[in-house]
């Protein structure tokens, strides 16, 4: 994540809504990728003016909601004490995830724009409704309890996860959404789908049975040589989603470091980078352009982990890259590049308006279908 500048020259950050130097009300403009003052032409998103949960700007008059909030289908019941603050935390993490996708050229459309668009449901569990964080047919459901640090830490411990964050949840579930966009309509002999199955496994394996087996037996003792996380071993869909999330972590992490002048070259520790011939041993013609970025992050992250430890925090980035996991990350990178090129060619084409659920801050109806009973199975009930 880069930092920004106010028109007065003061430094601004992604979550800022006020410049403390000149007093201007500011917001993030996705089209310009910058923080700019609110004006007659650019105004705050309705979720910002009414609920204080968004700092993105929209053109005056229309639309009311920014590109991130326009993806919302259900938000929590804001009459319940604490829900608005939890929703604010969720929205902040979501905007970071959407920012990265937009910068990569694959920002998701809402269901108001396209039938295959994305929608978010933010739900709170109640006795009559079990809420699982997951993805199903273009709808990503987030358990609002995840915004509570104590709850999230307890889940991280109970599930044996070294890393569990809100932005990680969004990136993981978005991985499931984009897998469907990239592969669900592919022919059986599609070379990209064939390559996916070679790298990640056959996604036609029974999902519920695979997860039950994983939670009963855990991963193999050698999982770190083939997968980015233990949970990635549970099913090829989860391997893709975990790898996808890591790719987005790396993209944002390297961009943030570069924006502050931090370079892997200045980290004075021994480091052996992954080489193209290691990663591409079975695909020598593959584009390995992202490998240098991955190596930069692999060298930077131990220094960041030590910085966190010196301040009393746990490891920021508890992941390592084997040649096999690096190969998977490069495959994700190639899919993103190809999608960005393909979607850019379609932007200028007129898109039909499709019917969709009401957008914006609609209070969640607690009679909604429980995520755990969705068919096909909800994918991704874990962090990345």
mmCIF file of N, CA and C in Angstrom, residues 246-377:
data_model
loop_
_atom_site.group_PDB
_atom_site.id
_atom_site.type_symbol
_atom_site.label_atom_id
_atom_site.label_comp_id
_atom_site.label_asym_id
_atom_site.label_seq_id
_atom_site.Cartn_x
_atom_site.Cartn_y
_atom_site.Cartn_z
ATOM 1 N N UNK A 246 -1.752 -15.458 -0.636
ATOM 2 C CA UNK A 246 -0.331 -15.153 -0.483
ATOM 3 C C UNK A 246 0.166 -14.252 -1.608
ATOM 4 N N UNK A 247 -0.300 -14.507 -2.805
ATOM 5 C CA UNK A 247 0.077 -13.655 -3.937
ATOM 6 C C UNK A 247 -0.319 -12.204 -3.668
ATOM 7 N N UNK A 248 -1.541 -11.979 -3.183
ATOM 8 C CA UNK A 248 -1.990 -10.621 -2.885
ATOM 9 C C UNK A 248 -1.219 -10.026 -1.711
ATOM 10 N N UNK A 249 -0.911 -10.844 -0.701
ATOM 11 C CA UNK A 249 -0.077 -10.368 0.409
ATOM 12 C C UNK A 249 1.273 -9.866 -0.116
ATOM 13 N N UNK A 250 1.874 -10.634 -1.005
ATOM 14 C CA UNK A 250 3.190 -10.278 -1.537
ATOM 15 C C UNK A 250 3.112 -9.000 -2.357
ATOM 16 N N UNK A 251 2.114 -8.910 -3.225
ATOM 17 C CA UNK A 251 1.954 -7.707 -4.046
ATOM 18 C C UNK A 251 1.850 -6.465 -3.166
ATOM 19 N N UNK A 252 0.991 -6.524 -2.149
ATOM 20 C CA UNK A 252 0.803 -5.370 -1.267
ATOM 21 C C UNK A 252 2.030 -5.130 -0.381
ATOM 22 N N UNK A 253 2.616 -6.209 0.113
ATOM 23 C CA UNK A 253 3.765 -6.059 0.992
ATOM 24 C C UNK A 253 4.941 -5.411 0.296
ATOM 25 N N UNK A 254 5.240 -5.861 -0.926
ATOM 26 C CA UNK A 254 6.363 -5.296 -1.679
ATOM 27 C C UNK A 254 6.071 -3.846 -2.067
ATOM 28 N N UNK A 255 4.827 -3.559 -2.457
ATOM 29 C CA UNK A 255 4.480 -2.180 -2.808
ATOM 30 C C UNK A 255 4.631 -1.252 -1.608
ATOM 31 N N UNK A 256 4.174 -1.700 -0.447
ATOM 32 C CA UNK A 256 4.286 -0.891 0.763
ATOM 33 C C UNK A 256 5.744 -0.629 1.115
ATOM 34 N N UNK A 257 6.551 -1.682 1.062
ATOM 35 C CA UNK A 257 7.975 -1.528 1.376
ATOM 36 C C UNK A 257 8.637 -0.539 0.419
ATOM 37 N N UNK A 258 8.346 -0.682 -0.861
ATOM 38 C CA UNK A 258 8.952 0.207 -1.854
ATOM 39 C C UNK A 258 8.533 1.652 -1.641
ATOM 40 N N UNK A 259 7.276 1.870 -1.231
ATOM 41 C CA UNK A 259 6.794 3.244 -1.065
ATOM 42 C C UNK A 259 7.478 3.955 0.091
ATOM 43 N N UNK A 260 8.052 3.175 1.029
ATOM 44 C CA UNK A 260 8.785 3.770 2.143
ATOM 45 C C UNK A 260 10.304 3.659 1.956
ATOM 46 N N UNK A 261 10.725 3.224 0.781
ATOM 47 C CA UNK A 261 12.143 3.143 0.495
ATOM 48 C C UNK A 261 12.849 1.936 1.065
ATOM 49 N N UNK A 262 12.086 0.922 1.474
ATOM 50 C CA UNK A 262 12.700 -0.289 2.023
ATOM 51 C C UNK A 262 13.001 -1.253 0.877
ATOM 52 N N UNK A 263 14.203 -1.732 0.841
ATOM 53 C CA UNK A 263 14.631 -2.633 -0.228
ATOM 54 C C UNK A 263 15.222 -3.899 0.352
ATOM 55 N N UNK A 264 14.966 -5.017 -0.305
ATOM 56 C CA UNK A 264 15.558 -6.280 0.150
ATOM 57 C C UNK A 264 17.081 -6.225 0.068
ATOM 58 N N UNK A 265 17.590 -5.387 -0.811
ATOM 59 C CA UNK A 265 19.052 -5.279 -0.965
ATOM 60 C C UNK A 265 19.712 -4.719 0.289
ATOM 61 N N UNK A 266 18.933 -3.991 1.106
ATOM 62 C CA UNK A 266 19.509 -3.393 2.310
ATOM 63 C C UNK A 266 19.399 -4.299 3.531
ATOM 64 N N UNK A 267 18.806 -5.491 3.364
ATOM 65 C CA UNK A 267 18.683 -6.431 4.488
ATOM 66 C C UNK A 267 19.973 -7.242 4.574
ATOM 67 N N UNK A 268 20.766 -7.046 5.623
ATOM 68 C CA UNK A 268 22.100 -7.663 5.690
ATOM 69 C C UNK A 268 22.098 -9.075 6.271
ATOM 70 N N UNK A 269 21.353 -9.973 5.647
ATOM 71 C CA UNK A 269 21.345 -11.365 6.104
ATOM 72 C C UNK A 269 21.619 -12.268 4.914
ATOM 73 N N UNK A 270 22.242 -13.414 5.145
ATOM 74 C CA UNK A 270 22.468 -14.356 4.036
ATOM 75 C C UNK A 270 21.136 -14.783 3.429
ATOM 76 N N UNK A 271 21.085 -14.856 2.128
ATOM 77 C CA UNK A 271 19.830 -15.216 1.471
ATOM 78 C C UNK A 271 20.133 -15.911 0.156
ATOM 79 N N UNK A 272 19.523 -17.066 -0.029
ATOM 80 C CA UNK A 272 19.663 -17.800 -1.281
ATOM 81 C C UNK A 272 18.344 -17.738 -2.034
ATOM 82 N N UNK A 273 18.280 -16.963 -3.092
ATOM 83 C CA UNK A 273 17.000 -16.811 -3.800
ATOM 84 C C UNK A 273 16.609 -18.080 -4.547
ATOM 85 N N UNK A 274 15.322 -18.237 -4.720
ATOM 86 C CA UNK A 274 14.835 -19.309 -5.579
ATOM 87 C C UNK A 274 15.200 -18.973 -7.017
ATOM 88 N N UNK A 275 15.686 -19.962 -7.738
ATOM 89 C CA UNK A 275 16.100 -19.750 -9.118
ATOM 90 C C UNK A 275 15.027 -20.266 -10.072
ATOM 91 N N UNK A 276 15.003 -19.681 -11.239
ATOM 92 C CA UNK A 276 14.003 -20.049 -12.227
ATOM 93 C C UNK A 276 14.057 -21.524 -12.562
ATOM 94 N N UNK A 277 15.265 -22.080 -12.665
ATOM 95 C CA UNK A 277 15.370 -23.496 -13.023
ATOM 96 C C UNK A 277 14.867 -24.410 -11.920
ATOM 97 N N UNK A 278 14.880 -23.925 -10.658
ATOM 98 C CA UNK A 278 14.299 -24.702 -9.562
ATOM 99 C C UNK A 278 12.779 -24.708 -9.651
ATOM 100 N N UNK A 279 12.234 -23.524 -9.832
ATOM 101 C CA UNK A 279 10.786 -23.353 -9.799
ATOM 102 C C UNK A 279 10.141 -23.889 -11.066
ATOM 103 N N UNK A 280 10.828 -23.704 -12.196
ATOM 104 C CA UNK A 280 10.254 -24.068 -13.488
ATOM 105 C C UNK A 280 10.866 -25.339 -14.060
ATOM 106 N N UNK A 281 11.308 -26.236 -13.195
ATOM 107 C CA UNK A 281 11.981 -27.450 -13.661
ATOM 108 C C UNK A 281 11.122 -28.226 -14.645
ATOM 109 N N UNK A 282 9.798 -28.238 -14.428
ATOM 110 C CA UNK A 282 8.899 -28.991 -15.301
ATOM 111 C C UNK A 282 8.198 -28.094 -16.315
ATOM 112 N N UNK A 283 8.527 -26.804 -16.337
ATOM 113 C CA UNK A 283 7.904 -25.875 -17.278
ATOM 114 C C UNK A 283 8.893 -24.771 -17.622
ATOM 115 N N UNK A 284 9.986 -25.120 -18.293
ATOM 116 C CA UNK A 284 11.056 -24.152 -18.546
ATOM 117 C C UNK A 284 10.630 -22.958 -19.383
ATOM 118 N N UNK A 285 9.545 -23.078 -20.138
ATOM 119 C CA UNK A 285 9.098 -21.967 -20.966
ATOM 120 C C UNK A 285 8.178 -20.990 -20.254
ATOM 121 N N UNK A 286 7.857 -21.266 -18.995
ATOM 122 C CA UNK A 286 6.925 -20.436 -18.231
ATOM 123 C C UNK A 286 7.530 -19.063 -17.921
ATOM 124 N N UNK A 287 6.657 -18.068 -17.824
ATOM 125 C CA UNK A 287 7.077 -16.720 -17.452
ATOM 126 C C UNK A 287 7.394 -16.679 -15.964
ATOM 127 N N UNK A 288 8.639 -16.386 -15.638
ATOM 128 C CA UNK A 288 9.069 -16.341 -14.235
ATOM 129 C C UNK A 288 9.303 -14.912 -13.774
ATOM 130 N N UNK A 289 8.634 -13.945 -14.412
ATOM 131 C CA UNK A 289 8.904 -12.538 -14.118
ATOM 132 C C UNK A 289 8.576 -12.164 -12.681
ATOM 133 N N UNK A 290 7.623 -12.835 -12.069
ATOM 134 C CA UNK A 290 7.231 -12.490 -10.709
ATOM 135 C C UNK A 290 8.174 -13.093 -9.675
ATOM 136 N N UNK A 291 9.072 -13.957 -10.113
ATOM 137 C CA UNK A 291 9.951 -14.640 -9.168
ATOM 138 C C UNK A 291 10.858 -13.661 -8.427
ATOM 139 N N UNK A 292 11.319 -12.617 -9.098
ATOM 140 C CA UNK A 292 12.172 -11.639 -8.431
ATOM 141 C C UNK A 292 11.406 -10.904 -7.339
ATOM 142 N N UNK A 293 10.132 -10.618 -7.574
ATOM 143 C CA UNK A 293 9.302 -9.981 -6.556
ATOM 144 C C UNK A 293 9.123 -10.897 -5.357
ATOM 145 N N UNK A 294 8.872 -12.167 -5.635
ATOM 146 C CA UNK A 294 8.721 -13.135 -4.556
ATOM 147 C C UNK A 294 10.008 -13.241 -3.738
ATOM 148 N N UNK A 295 11.157 -13.271 -4.424
ATOM 149 C CA UNK A 295 12.434 -13.334 -3.705
ATOM 150 C C UNK A 295 12.675 -12.086 -2.870
ATOM 151 N N UNK A 296 12.288 -10.919 -3.406
ATOM 152 C CA UNK A 296 12.425 -9.678 -2.627
ATOM 153 C C UNK A 296 11.636 -9.780 -1.324
ATOM 154 N N UNK A 297 10.408 -10.281 -1.424
ATOM 155 C CA UNK A 297 9.565 -10.389 -0.244
ATOM 156 C C UNK A 297 10.108 -11.440 0.734
ATOM 157 N N UNK A 298 10.622 -12.537 0.188
ATOM 158 C CA UNK A 298 11.168 -13.595 1.047
ATOM 159 C C UNK A 298 12.361 -13.092 1.861
ATOM 160 N N UNK A 299 13.112 -12.150 1.313
ATOM 161 C CA UNK A 299 14.245 -11.598 2.056
ATOM 162 C C UNK A 299 13.815 -10.490 3.010
ATOM 163 N N UNK A 300 12.802 -9.719 2.629
ATOM 164 C CA UNK A 300 12.317 -8.630 3.479
ATOM 165 C C UNK A 300 11.549 -9.131 4.697
ATOM 166 N N UNK A 301 10.754 -10.169 4.524
ATOM 167 C CA UNK A 301 9.821 -10.576 5.579
ATOM 168 C C UNK A 301 10.500 -10.989 6.886
ATOM 169 N N UNK A 302 11.667 -11.656 6.884
ATOM 170 C CA UNK A 302 12.301 -11.934 8.180
ATOM 171 C C UNK A 302 12.650 -10.661 8.946
ATOM 172 N N UNK A 303 13.070 -9.619 8.238
ATOM 173 C CA UNK A 303 13.378 -8.355 8.908
ATOM 174 C C UNK A 303 12.118 -7.751 9.517
ATOM 175 N N UNK A 304 11.000 -7.848 8.794
ATOM 176 C CA UNK A 304 9.731 -7.337 9.328
ATOM 177 C C UNK A 304 9.282 -8.167 10.533
ATOM 178 N N UNK A 305 9.526 -9.465 10.469
ATOM 179 C CA UNK A 305 9.181 -10.327 11.606
ATOM 180 C C UNK A 305 9.989 -9.947 12.849
ATOM 181 N N UNK A 306 11.260 -9.628 12.654
ATOM 182 C CA UNK A 306 12.096 -9.218 13.782
ATOM 183 C C UNK A 306 11.652 -7.870 14.335
ATOM 184 N N UNK A 307 11.232 -6.971 13.448
ATOM 185 C CA UNK A 307 10.715 -5.678 13.903
ATOM 186 C C UNK A 307 9.472 -5.882 14.760
ATOM 187 N N UNK A 308 8.571 -6.758 14.325
ATOM 188 C CA UNK A 308 7.362 -7.042 15.101
ATOM 189 C C UNK A 308 7.724 -7.637 16.459
ATOM 190 N N UNK A 309 8.680 -8.570 16.464
ATOM 191 C CA UNK A 309 9.081 -9.205 17.714
ATOM 192 C C UNK A 309 9.697 -8.195 18.677
ATOM 193 N N UNK A 310 10.441 -7.230 18.140
ATOM 194 C CA UNK A 310 11.076 -6.236 19.006
ATOM 195 C C UNK A 310 10.046 -5.335 19.681
ATOM 196 N N UNK A 311 8.846 -5.282 19.110
ATOM 197 C CA UNK A 311 7.761 -4.480 19.688
ATOM 198 C C UNK A 311 6.757 -5.338 20.446
ATOM 199 N N UNK A 312 7.066 -6.622 20.583
ATOM 200 C CA UNK A 312 6.223 -7.496 21.383
ATOM 201 C C UNK A 312 5.099 -8.171 20.642
ATOM 202 N N UNK A 313 5.126 -8.115 19.310
ATOM 203 C CA UNK A 313 4.065 -8.733 18.531
ATOM 204 C C UNK A 313 4.519 -10.079 17.978
ATOM 205 N N UNK A 314 3.545 -10.889 17.574
ATOM 206 C CA UNK A 314 3.862 -12.186 16.991
ATOM 207 C C UNK A 314 4.375 -11.993 15.570
ATOM 208 N N UNK A 315 4.819 -13.066 14.984
ATOM 209 C CA UNK A 315 5.368 -13.030 13.635
ATOM 210 C C UNK A 315 4.360 -12.459 12.645
ATOM 211 N N UNK A 316 4.776 -11.475 11.864
ATOM 212 C CA UNK A 316 3.879 -10.864 10.889
ATOM 213 C C UNK A 316 3.620 -11.774 9.704
ATOM 214 N N UNK A 317 4.673 -12.456 9.257
ATOM 215 C CA UNK A 317 4.540 -13.273 8.049
ATOM 216 C C UNK A 317 5.166 -14.647 8.284
ATOM 217 N N UNK A 318 4.395 -15.598 8.790
ATOM 218 C CA UNK A 318 4.933 -16.921 9.169
ATOM 219 C C UNK A 318 4.893 -17.936 8.035
ATOM 220 N N UNK A 319 5.333 -17.538 6.837
ATOM 221 C CA UNK A 319 5.268 -18.435 5.689
ATOM 222 C C UNK A 319 6.638 -18.518 5.011
ATOM 223 N N UNK A 320 6.920 -19.667 4.426
ATOM 224 C CA UNK A 320 8.142 -19.852 3.656
ATOM 225 C C UNK A 320 7.764 -20.397 2.286
ATOM 226 N N UNK A 321 8.678 -20.227 1.330
ATOM 227 C CA UNK A 321 8.403 -20.638 -0.044
ATOM 228 C C UNK A 321 9.315 -21.784 -0.451
ATOM 229 N N UNK A 322 8.706 -22.869 -0.866
ATOM 230 C CA UNK A 322 9.440 -23.961 -1.485
ATOM 231 C C UNK A 322 9.350 -23.766 -3.003
ATOM 232 N N UNK A 323 10.163 -24.462 -3.783
ATOM 233 C CA UNK A 323 10.017 -24.351 -5.240
ATOM 234 C C UNK A 323 8.597 -24.660 -5.715
ATOM 235 N N UNK A 324 7.942 -25.634 -5.079
ATOM 236 C CA UNK A 324 6.588 -25.999 -5.504
ATOM 237 C C UNK A 324 5.585 -24.900 -5.182
ATOM 238 N N UNK A 325 5.655 -24.312 -3.990
ATOM 239 C CA UNK A 325 4.710 -23.236 -3.665
ATOM 240 C C UNK A 325 5.003 -22.004 -4.513
ATOM 241 N N UNK A 326 6.283 -21.752 -4.795
ATOM 242 C CA UNK A 326 6.623 -20.626 -5.665
ATOM 243 C C UNK A 326 6.037 -20.832 -7.057
ATOM 244 N N UNK A 327 6.089 -22.061 -7.556
ATOM 245 C CA UNK A 327 5.523 -22.368 -8.875
ATOM 246 C C UNK A 327 4.021 -22.080 -8.888
ATOM 247 N N UNK A 328 3.344 -22.404 -7.813
ATOM 248 C CA UNK A 328 1.911 -22.137 -7.739
ATOM 249 C C UNK A 328 1.634 -20.631 -7.723
ATOM 250 N N UNK A 329 2.449 -19.887 -6.988
ATOM 251 C CA UNK A 329 2.265 -18.435 -6.930
ATOM 252 C C UNK A 329 2.475 -17.823 -8.315
ATOM 253 N N UNK A 330 3.465 -18.309 -9.058
ATOM 254 C CA UNK A 330 3.701 -17.790 -10.400
ATOM 255 C C UNK A 330 2.538 -18.135 -11.329
ATOM 256 N N UNK A 331 1.919 -19.276 -11.106
ATOM 257 C CA UNK A 331 0.735 -19.634 -11.903
ATOM 258 C C UNK A 331 -0.408 -18.661 -11.610
ATOM 259 N N UNK A 332 -0.615 -18.336 -10.341
ATOM 260 C CA UNK A 332 -1.635 -17.341 -9.992
ATOM 261 C C UNK A 332 -1.325 -16.013 -10.674
ATOM 262 N N UNK A 333 -0.058 -15.605 -10.637
ATOM 263 C CA UNK A 333 0.343 -14.343 -11.269
ATOM 264 C C UNK A 333 0.005 -14.349 -12.759
ATOM 265 N N UNK A 334 0.280 -15.459 -13.435
ATOM 266 C CA UNK A 334 -0.018 -15.544 -14.867
ATOM 267 C C UNK A 334 -1.515 -15.468 -15.124
ATOM 268 N N UNK A 335 -2.308 -16.136 -14.282
ATOM 269 C CA UNK A 335 -3.758 -16.068 -14.444
ATOM 270 C C UNK A 335 -4.264 -14.644 -14.260
ATOM 271 N N UNK A 336 -3.704 -13.926 -13.289
ATOM 272 C CA UNK A 336 -4.110 -12.541 -13.049
ATOM 273 C C UNK A 336 -3.758 -11.673 -14.255
ATOM 274 N N UNK A 337 -2.555 -11.828 -14.782
ATOM 275 C CA UNK A 337 -2.144 -11.020 -15.934
ATOM 276 C C UNK A 337 -3.039 -11.283 -17.138
ATOM 277 N N UNK A 338 -3.330 -12.549 -17.399
ATOM 278 C CA UNK A 338 -4.159 -12.880 -18.550
ATOM 279 C C UNK A 338 -5.586 -12.369 -18.368
ATOM 280 N N UNK A 339 -6.104 -12.470 -17.146
ATOM 281 C CA UNK A 339 -7.449 -11.956 -16.880
ATOM 282 C C UNK A 339 -7.491 -10.449 -17.034
ATOM 283 N N UNK A 340 -6.474 -9.751 -16.530
ATOM 284 C CA UNK A 340 -6.434 -8.295 -16.630
ATOM 285 C C UNK A 340 -6.423 -7.847 -18.088
ATOM 286 N N UNK A 341 -5.663 -8.534 -18.926
ATOM 287 C CA UNK A 341 -5.618 -8.186 -20.340
ATOM 288 C C UNK A 341 -6.955 -8.447 -21.023
ATOM 289 N N UNK A 342 -7.549 -9.589 -20.686
ATOM 290 C CA UNK A 342 -8.830 -9.952 -21.292
ATOM 291 C C UNK A 342 -9.942 -9.018 -20.852
ATOM 292 N N UNK A 343 -9.997 -8.702 -19.544
ATOM 293 C CA UNK A 343 -11.072 -7.860 -19.036
ATOM 294 C C UNK A 343 -10.926 -6.431 -19.506
ATOM 295 N N UNK A 344 -9.683 -5.959 -19.693
ATOM 296 C CA UNK A 344 -9.465 -4.591 -20.168
ATOM 297 C C UNK A 344 -10.058 -4.406 -21.556
ATOM 298 N N UNK A 345 -10.014 -5.460 -22.369
ATOM 299 C CA UNK A 345 -10.572 -5.377 -23.712
ATOM 300 C C UNK A 345 -12.093 -5.329 -23.703
ATOM 301 N N UNK A 346 -12.702 -5.771 -22.595
ATOM 302 C CA UNK A 346 -14.165 -5.820 -22.513
ATOM 303 C C UNK A 346 -14.766 -4.576 -21.862
ATOM 304 N N UNK A 347 -13.929 -3.753 -21.224
ATOM 305 C CA UNK A 347 -14.449 -2.623 -20.458
ATOM 306 C C UNK A 347 -15.257 -1.665 -21.322
ATOM 307 N N UNK A 348 -14.761 -1.430 -22.564
ATOM 308 C CA UNK A 348 -15.434 -0.451 -23.429
ATOM 309 C C UNK A 348 -16.735 -0.980 -24.020
ATOM 310 N N UNK A 349 -16.954 -2.277 -23.925
ATOM 311 C CA UNK A 349 -18.182 -2.842 -24.486
ATOM 312 C C UNK A 349 -19.370 -2.545 -23.587
ATOM 313 N N UNK A 350 -20.532 -2.182 -24.143
ATOM 314 C CA UNK A 350 -21.715 -1.946 -23.307
ATOM 315 C C UNK A 350 -22.092 -3.215 -22.558
ATOM 316 N N UNK A 351 -22.381 -3.072 -21.270
ATOM 317 C CA UNK A 351 -22.762 -4.208 -20.443
ATOM 318 C C UNK A 351 -24.238 -4.102 -20.067
ATOM 319 N N UNK A 352 -25.011 -5.176 -20.224
ATOM 320 C CA UNK A 352 -26.429 -5.116 -19.859
ATOM 321 C C UNK A 352 -26.609 -4.954 -18.365
ATOM 322 N N UNK A 353 -27.616 -4.196 -17.984
ATOM 323 C CA UNK A 353 -27.955 -4.056 -16.569
ATOM 324 C C UNK A 353 -28.768 -5.270 -16.157
ATOM 325 N N UNK A 354 -28.409 -5.893 -15.069
ATOM 326 C CA UNK A 354 -29.101 -7.094 -14.614
ATOM 327 C C UNK A 354 -29.757 -6.830 -13.277
ATOM 328 N N UNK A 355 -30.805 -7.570 -12.999
ATOM 329 C CA UNK A 355 -31.466 -7.414 -11.714
ATOM 330 C C UNK A 355 -30.558 -7.935 -10.617
ATOM 331 N N UNK A 356 -30.632 -7.324 -9.462
ATOM 332 C CA UNK A 356 -29.757 -7.724 -8.357
ATOM 333 C C UNK A 356 -30.433 -7.377 -7.054
ATOM 334 N N UNK A 357 -29.935 -7.950 -5.949
ATOM 335 C CA UNK A 357 -30.451 -7.573 -4.638
ATOM 336 C C UNK A 357 -30.166 -6.101 -4.373
ATOM 337 N N UNK A 358 -30.929 -5.448 -3.503
ATOM 338 C CA UNK A 358 -30.658 -4.059 -3.169
ATOM 339 C C UNK A 358 -29.212 -3.897 -2.708
ATOM 340 N N UNK A 359 -28.573 -2.789 -3.147
ATOM 341 C CA UNK A 359 -27.186 -2.556 -2.804
ATOM 342 C C UNK A 359 -27.090 -1.616 -1.606
ATOM 343 N N UNK A 360 -25.897 -1.590 -1.004
ATOM 344 C CA UNK A 360 -25.663 -0.651 0.075
ATOM 345 C C UNK A 360 -26.031 -1.215 1.428
ATOM 346 N N UNK A 361 -26.273 -0.353 2.400
ATOM 347 C CA UNK A 361 -26.390 -0.793 3.794
ATOM 348 C C UNK A 361 -27.748 -1.370 4.148
ATOM 349 N N UNK A 362 -28.073 -2.517 3.572
ATOM 350 C CA UNK A 362 -29.318 -3.185 3.922
ATOM 351 C C UNK A 362 -29.115 -4.016 5.186
ATOM 352 N N UNK A 363 -29.901 -3.802 6.243
ATOM 353 C CA UNK A 363 -29.729 -4.610 7.459
ATOM 354 C C UNK A 363 -29.912 -6.092 7.156
ATOM 355 N N UNK A 364 -29.082 -6.896 7.760
ATOM 356 C CA UNK A 364 -29.135 -8.337 7.511
ATOM 357 C C UNK A 364 -30.408 -8.935 8.088
ATOM 358 N N UNK A 365 -31.066 -9.749 7.270
ATOM 359 C CA UNK A 365 -32.244 -10.465 7.743
ATOM 360 C C UNK A 365 -31.789 -11.813 8.299
ATOM 361 N N UNK A 366 -31.993 -12.034 9.562
ATOM 362 C CA UNK A 366 -31.440 -13.222 10.194
ATOM 363 C C UNK A 366 -32.196 -14.498 9.834
ATOM 364 N N UNK A 367 -33.090 -14.420 8.842
ATOM 365 C CA UNK A 367 -33.732 -15.635 8.342
ATOM 366 C C UNK A 367 -33.047 -16.131 7.082
ATOM 367 N N UNK A 368 -31.894 -15.523 6.748
ATOM 368 C CA UNK A 368 -31.179 -15.929 5.546
ATOM 369 C C UNK A 368 -30.754 -17.393 5.645
ATOM 370 N N UNK A 369 -30.515 -18.003 4.475
ATOM 371 C CA UNK A 369 -30.080 -19.395 4.456
ATOM 372 C C UNK A 369 -28.749 -19.536 5.168
ATOM 373 N N UNK A 370 -28.634 -20.403 6.143
ATOM 374 C CA UNK A 370 -27.343 -20.594 6.815
ATOM 375 C C UNK A 370 -26.258 -20.984 5.816
ATOM 376 N N UNK A 371 -25.097 -20.360 5.949
ATOM 377 C CA UNK A 371 -24.007 -20.647 5.017
ATOM 378 C C UNK A 371 -23.625 -22.112 5.039
ATOM 379 N N UNK A 372 -23.756 -22.746 6.194
ATOM 380 C CA UNK A 372 -23.307 -24.129 6.319
ATOM 381 C C UNK A 372 -24.200 -25.106 5.572
ATOM 382 N N UNK A 373 -25.380 -24.660 5.125
ATOM 383 C CA UNK A 373 -26.263 -25.577 4.433
ATOM 384 C C UNK A 373 -26.350 -25.267 2.937
ATOM 385 N N UNK A 374 -25.490 -24.365 2.459
ATOM 386 C CA UNK A 374 -25.529 -23.975 1.051
ATOM 387 C C UNK A 374 -25.116 -25.152 0.178
ATOM 388 N N UNK A 375 -25.651 -25.153 -1.050
ATOM 389 C CA UNK A 375 -25.302 -26.176 -2.012
ATOM 390 C C UNK A 375 -24.993 -25.509 -3.342
ATOM 391 N N UNK A 376 -23.808 -25.708 -3.971
ATOM 392 C CA UNK A 376 -22.752 -26.600 -3.522
ATOM 393 C C UNK A 376 -22.083 -26.097 -2.257
ATOM 394 N N UNK A 377 -21.192 -26.924 -1.661
ATOM 395 C CA UNK A 377 -20.630 -26.558 -0.345
ATOM 396 C C UNK A 377 -19.951 -25.200 -0.380
#
